[in-house]
Amino acid sequence: MKITRLILIFSFLLSVNCLSAQKREGNIVEYFGKEKVEDINEGEVIHLFEEGLILSGKRLPAEAKSVLSDPLFANLLQDKTLVISEGEEAFADVDTKVAKWERIEISENSEFNDDGFRNGYLYLEYDSGSEKTVIFEASGHTAALINGLPHEGDHYDFGWSLIPVKLNKGKNEFILTGGRFSHMRARLLEPNQPVQFTTRDLTLPDVQREDKEDLIGGIRIMNSNDSWLKGASIVTIVGSYQNETNVPSVSPLNVRKVPFSIPVPEILPVGDALNLLVQLKDRRGKIIDSTNIELAIKSKYAHHKKTFISDIDGSVQYYSIAPSLTKEKEQQALFLSVHGASVEAVNQANAYKQKDWGHLVAPTNRRPFGFAWEDWGRLDALEVLEHAENLLKTDQQHTYLTGHSMGGHGTWYLGATYPDRFAAIAPAAGYPDLLEYRHSFVRRAAERPEEYFERFGMSKSEFLKSISAGYEKESDRLMDSMVRRAGNPSRTLKLENNYLHFGIYVLHGEADSVVPTFIAREMRERLGKFHNDFAYYEYPDGTHWYGDHSVDWPLIFDFFRARKIKSPEEIDEIEFSTGSPGVSATSHFVTIYQQEKPFEISSFKFDKEDGKVSLETENVEVLKLNFKEIGVSSLDTMSIDNEILPIKTSTENAFFRKNGGVWEVASTPSAAEKGPHRYGGFKDAFKNNMVFVFATRGSKEENEWYYNRAKFDAEKFYYRANGNVELVRDVDFRADKYSDRNVILYGNKSNNAAWNRLLKDSPIQVTKNKLQVGDKTFSGEQWGAYFIFPRRDSDIASVGVITATGERGMKGAYANDYLENGTFFPDVMIFDDTMMKNGISGLKYSGFFDNSWNTQGGDFYWRE
């Protein structure tokens, strides 16, 4: 629906060519090597959808757009009179090609099968004799619109999607969007009971024979009631050992994955499994559901999994370890290995033989596909790195980074973003820049013969015209530039000088067609122009995956062993760049604290020679230096951009600010200003144990929409990020209860009771039929906005706002997917209800606050 078609094609092609890297067994998800859930334990099937209507979509790769659009869903959401029937014409894709709804029936495997689903839609109806609650279970789709309300899909066909739905008496409509697959399945279940567990998609640790500490797992609770589940608890029992965990609230008609504590008995059973009884109790202590879970028992000296609670959203995440063969020795090396698309972290670690001088650690990227190691995938990698360093007590000077395919991209990207964390990196079968890699499919499609394009209903010349055409309006081009600027922190090659921090070993298959070998050769040529410490090897006849040595290549680890991160006093030169201090701010002892122009590339060059210290900067407004680490105790001055400034070398946090083009010694910036702790753009609000606060003081339709919009985002974050998001009614929100946590606010000042508590001094104010930003006013019910603003009662927390002036804007604010990597979101986006139909032409105002979170000194583009 809101996932770009390019991403879907890219992932499909990547996955098909990775089959040899995956173990195929049983009834698998056909491209991803993961067993699909087929058993139903949550209720009885009361209806299998056997017939429906398909709107086929066929689409070639295209350049990724800065603002996504979907005219069909725009019409479905906004036009209550729209009727779908056989033979009816509708827009089949974002190019507004017209197609007809056609009848389709399931095949023998109880699934709908048609190639048109890859970019098409499936319409289903169910006539209910009464109003009742059911579980909608579907797979193979990217999203669902159920009686006009959006829900997350099952992109990867894992069989995880379970959505409690209250059916209307009479006709109920279900519209499913296609994506990766040519098949979909949909069923309705009558739940076993109103509140229950589902063991689909558990997150579990391995039990170590050598450790007896309590462990943590994650399980989903389905609440099919119209009321909240509050005060419940999870009791876990192993023999005479028992733990109890308070369950966070689960909102009505919702499914939430929650943490639970696992007791580990002093004496473990013989064998390789531990049986755990898990009970769900209500607030009175009554058992309302129970299930049995089996945990693997392993030695901590062999490959195993660890779980932890994420600071992003309080969810349970895991990572996998191939521990060092040298037991019980601290200060060994750590190898962070990031997996490719569709690969579980467990399988990533299992591809490596254990080393005798360091531990290999594989984070999850939040999911086997996750976020391509950007956005929340990046944060997962950092959380795992910190957790593993503390657990294993490794030597931070001997920390290394490697990965394969999408993980090869993660290696290029994370290495460029956090260059002082690694002594060397080794991308295998990787591509440096995600968008440029996706665009390579467009360039390769352009080389196809004429007949290739016939099945897409266009000529080759039409395709070439579609990919070469720019924006006809100058205002669209300027708006596009502003939005894309928010993606600069992910434009890896703009940060290439950061690679000078470490050695690089590039490994690639000579015959790789998934990540074509020319990409690695281009990087070899690029590195050869400025880098003096890299190695390059093409594995003869190697495809994308040619066995475990595609990642576990001995020469990589020989290369690693010869390198370490220098101690601060050894460092004489640093070159460092960043797209945003909120993503990456520091190299060793120098921090870019604030930028002059937000989200443009900022950089510094540090030089220490003959006891003198100098810095050259670009696009930097505030710098922070730690003189204790620099190691120049005899200095009393330094140079910044050829200006001489006094210093105290005993100072750990010395700040310098450019004021009117002149550098001066400065005091510590207020935490209320922008800084590495809180910088924007809008997507940055979705972290810091965020809580979703939705409006309840509007009309019935507004309240229903904002609650379901919040629930939809929570469903998305669960599915895409293995997430655990708390939903809170505005009238129940208490600042002290959720102190220092980010808040995502759904609604406006007129209908969300938490608005004034959180956004009273925001320069953007939204009420019914009016949006005010600075001295600009947008009147009418058609306006929507996304923006981020600091919580004024916190030095670290932010508020992300999904808001609208009325019903039209409310549904228009469904457009554009901010929970997807490779999308761009500045601090502020204001749009009307045409954005979902027409893309960027519906975006009216966009840009970045200044460093004091004001609009006056900010950088915005306003379409007059």
PDB file of C-alpha atoms in Angstrom, residues 378-492:
ATOM      1  CA  ARG A 378      20.760   0.925  12.935  1.00  0.00           C
ATOM      2  CA  LEU A 379      19.538   1.423  16.494  1.00  0.00           C
ATOM      3  CA  ASP A 380      19.256  -2.351  16.975  1.00  0.00           C
ATOM      4  CA  ALA A 381      22.868  -2.806  15.875  1.00  0.00           C
ATOM      5  CA  LEU A 382      24.007  -0.171  18.392  1.00  0.00           C
ATOM      6  CA  GLU A 383      21.939  -1.671  21.214  1.00  0.00           C
ATOM      7  CA  VAL A 384      23.323  -5.149  20.560  1.00  0.00           C
ATOM      8  CA  LEU A 385      26.878  -3.878  20.300  1.00  0.00           C
ATOM      9  CA  GLU A 386      26.607  -2.169  23.681  1.00  0.00           C
ATOM     10  CA  HIS A 387      24.802  -5.119  25.305  1.00  0.00           C
ATOM     11  CA  ALA A 388      27.362  -7.624  24.007  1.00  0.00           C
ATOM     12  CA  GLU A 389      30.334  -5.470  24.996  1.00  0.00           C
ATOM     13  CA  ASN A 390      29.047  -5.301  28.572  1.00  0.00           C
ATOM     14  CA  LEU A 391      28.118  -8.983  28.705  1.00  0.00           C
ATOM     15  CA  LEU A 392      31.312 -10.347  27.162  1.00  0.00           C
ATOM     16  CA  LYS A 393      33.619  -7.635  28.511  1.00  0.00           C
ATOM     17  CA  THR A 394      35.374  -7.261  25.187  1.00  0.00           C
ATOM     18  CA  ASP A 395      38.244  -4.968  24.219  1.00  0.00           C
ATOM     19  CA  GLN A 396      36.662  -1.978  22.495  1.00  0.00           C
ATOM     20  CA  GLN A 397      39.885  -1.269  20.625  1.00  0.00           C
ATOM     21  CA  HIS A 398      39.422  -4.635  18.901  1.00  0.00           C
ATOM     22  CA  THR A 399      35.847  -4.299  17.649  1.00  0.00           C
ATOM     23  CA  TYR A 400      35.169  -5.197  14.021  1.00  0.00           C
ATOM     24  CA  LEU A 401      32.215  -5.028  11.631  1.00  0.00           C
ATOM     25  CA  THR A 402      31.223  -7.359   8.815  1.00  0.00           C
ATOM     26  CA  GLY A 403      28.105  -8.547   7.018  1.00  0.00           C
ATOM     27  CA  HIS A 404      26.731 -10.074   3.831  1.00  0.00           C
ATOM     28  CA  SER A 405      24.368  -8.739   1.133  1.00  0.00           C
ATOM     29  CA  MET A 406      21.947  -6.374   2.902  1.00  0.00           C
ATOM     30  CA  GLY A 407      24.375  -6.839   5.790  1.00  0.00           C
ATOM     31  CA  GLY A 408      27.173  -5.847   3.420  1.00  0.00           C
ATOM     32  CA  HIS A 409      25.255  -2.619   2.941  1.00  0.00           C
ATOM     33  CA  GLY A 410      24.875  -2.451   6.718  1.00  0.00           C
ATOM     34  CA  THR A 411      28.644  -2.772   7.010  1.00  0.00           C
ATOM     35  CA  TRP A 412      29.316   0.068   4.584  1.00  0.00           C
ATOM     36  CA  TYR A 413      26.591   2.185   6.222  1.00  0.00           C
ATOM     37  CA  LEU A 414      27.274   1.526   9.913  1.00  0.00           C
ATOM     38  CA  GLY A 415      31.007   1.831   9.310  1.00  0.00           C
ATOM     39  CA  ALA A 416      30.591   5.245   7.696  1.00  0.00           C
ATOM     40  CA  THR A 417      28.106   6.368  10.358  1.00  0.00           C
ATOM     41  CA  TYR A 418      30.025   5.252  13.459  1.00  0.00           C
ATOM     42  CA  PRO A 419      33.636   5.140  12.258  1.00  0.00           C
ATOM     43  CA  ASP A 420      35.280   5.430  15.685  1.00  0.00           C
ATOM     44  CA  ARG A 421      33.556   2.239  16.904  1.00  0.00           C
ATOM     45  CA  PHE A 422      35.417  -0.171  14.612  1.00  0.00           C
ATOM     46  CA  ALA A 423      39.039  -1.066  13.969  1.00  0.00           C
ATOM     47  CA  ALA A 424      38.224  -2.542  10.545  1.00  0.00           C
ATOM     48  CA  ILE A 425      35.201  -3.438   8.435  1.00  0.00           C
ATOM     49  CA  ALA A 426      34.587  -6.189   5.874  1.00  0.00           C
ATOM     50  CA  PRO A 427      31.538  -5.812   3.601  1.00  0.00           C
ATOM     51  CA  ALA A 428      30.745  -9.043   1.738  1.00  0.00           C
ATOM     52  CA  ALA A 429      28.503  -8.952  -1.357  1.00  0.00           C
ATOM     53  CA  GLY A 430      27.408  -5.513  -0.190  1.00  0.00           C
ATOM     54  CA  TYR A 431      26.246  -2.261  -1.722  1.00  0.00           C
ATOM     55  CA  PRO A 432      27.212   1.033  -0.080  1.00  0.00           C
ATOM     56  CA  ASP A 433      24.101   3.149  -0.692  1.00  0.00           C
ATOM     57  CA  LEU A 434      20.608   1.641  -0.397  1.00  0.00           C
ATOM     58  CA  LEU A 435      18.830   4.013  -2.775  1.00  0.00           C
ATOM     59  CA  GLU A 436      21.566   3.826  -5.377  1.00  0.00           C
ATOM     60  CA  TYR A 437      21.369   0.035  -5.229  1.00  0.00           C
ATOM     61  CA  ARG A 438      17.617   0.147  -5.759  1.00  0.00           C
ATOM     62  CA  HIS A 439      18.101   2.561  -8.628  1.00  0.00           C
ATOM     63  CA  SER A 440      20.506   0.085 -10.228  1.00  0.00           C
ATOM     64  CA  PHE A 441      17.484  -2.129 -10.972  1.00  0.00           C
ATOM     65  CA  VAL A 442      16.003   0.765 -12.931  1.00  0.00           C
ATOM     66  CA  ARG A 443      19.183   1.194 -14.924  1.00  0.00           C
ATOM     67  CA  ARG A 444      19.376  -2.537 -15.597  1.00  0.00           C
ATOM     68  CA  ALA A 445      15.719  -2.623 -16.699  1.00  0.00           C
ATOM     69  CA  ALA A 446      16.483   0.138 -19.187  1.00  0.00           C
ATOM     70  CA  GLU A 447      18.885  -2.239 -20.949  1.00  0.00           C
ATOM     71  CA  ARG A 448      16.187  -4.872 -21.554  1.00  0.00           C
ATOM     72  CA  PRO A 449      14.880  -5.597 -25.067  1.00  0.00           C
ATOM     73  CA  GLU A 450      11.585  -4.197 -26.336  1.00  0.00           C
ATOM     74  CA  GLU A 451       9.591  -7.383 -25.718  1.00  0.00           C
ATOM     75  CA  TYR A 452      10.405  -7.270 -22.001  1.00  0.00           C
ATOM     76  CA  PHE A 453       8.196  -4.192 -21.595  1.00  0.00           C
ATOM     77  CA  GLU A 454       5.163  -5.565 -23.417  1.00  0.00           C
ATOM     78  CA  ARG A 455       3.958  -7.546 -20.396  1.00  0.00           C
ATOM     79  CA  PHE A 456       3.845  -4.293 -18.421  1.00  0.00           C
ATOM     80  CA  GLY A 457       1.627  -2.633 -20.982  1.00  0.00           C
ATOM     81  CA  MET A 458       4.165  -0.102 -22.209  1.00  0.00           C
ATOM     82  CA  SER A 459       6.839   0.344 -24.823  1.00  0.00           C
ATOM     83  CA  LYS A 460      10.514   0.671 -24.008  1.00  0.00           C
ATOM     84  CA  SER A 461      10.468   4.286 -25.101  1.00  0.00           C
ATOM     85  CA  GLU A 462       7.603   4.987 -22.686  1.00  0.00           C
ATOM     86  CA  PHE A 463       9.577   3.388 -19.875  1.00  0.00           C
ATOM     87  CA  LEU A 464      12.709   5.394 -20.681  1.00  0.00           C
ATOM     88  CA  LYS A 465      10.640   8.565 -20.723  1.00  0.00           C
ATOM     89  CA  SER A 466       9.064   7.713 -17.353  1.00  0.00           C
ATOM     90  CA  ILE A 467      12.427   7.300 -15.620  1.00  0.00           C
ATOM     91  CA  SER A 468      14.042  10.343 -17.204  1.00  0.00           C
ATOM     92  CA  ALA A 469      11.252  12.830 -16.625  1.00  0.00           C
ATOM     93  CA  GLY A 470      11.849  15.333 -13.869  1.00  0.00           C
ATOM     94  CA  TYR A 471       9.348  17.559 -12.133  1.00  0.00           C
ATOM     95  CA  GLU A 472       7.446  19.857 -14.450  1.00  0.00           C
ATOM     96  CA  LYS A 473       6.886  22.417 -11.685  1.00  0.00           C
ATOM     97  CA  GLU A 474       9.798  24.175 -10.042  1.00  0.00           C
ATOM     98  CA  SER A 475       7.871  24.113  -6.753  1.00  0.00           C
ATOM     99  CA  ASP A 476       7.751  20.304  -6.900  1.00  0.00           C
ATOM    100  CA  ARG A 477      11.491  20.135  -7.504  1.00  0.00           C
ATOM    101  CA  LEU A 478      12.241  22.439  -4.576  1.00  0.00           C
ATOM    102  CA  MET A 479       9.891  20.516  -2.302  1.00  0.00           C
ATOM    103  CA  ASP A 480      11.457  17.239  -3.377  1.00  0.00           C
ATOM    104  CA  SER A 481      14.912  18.576  -2.548  1.00  0.00           C
ATOM    105  CA  MET A 482      13.789  19.649   0.923  1.00  0.00           C
ATOM    106  CA  VAL A 483      12.247  16.260   1.710  1.00  0.00           C
ATOM    107  CA  ARG A 484      15.167  14.257   0.353  1.00  0.00           C
ATOM    108  CA  ARG A 485      17.563  16.234   2.522  1.00  0.00           C
ATOM    109  CA  ALA A 486      16.165  14.339   5.499  1.00  0.00           C
ATOM    110  CA  GLY A 487      17.720  11.205   3.984  1.00  0.00           C
ATOM    111  CA  ASN A 488      21.284  12.559   3.974  1.00  0.00           C
ATOM    112  CA  PRO A 489      22.335  10.597   7.080  1.00  0.00           C
ATOM    113  CA  SER A 490      21.756   7.440   5.002  1.00  0.00           C
ATOM    114  CA  ARG A 491      23.593   8.619   1.895  1.00  0.00           C
ATOM    115  CA  THR A 492      26.662   6.571   2.702  1.00  0.00           C
TER     116      THR A 492
END
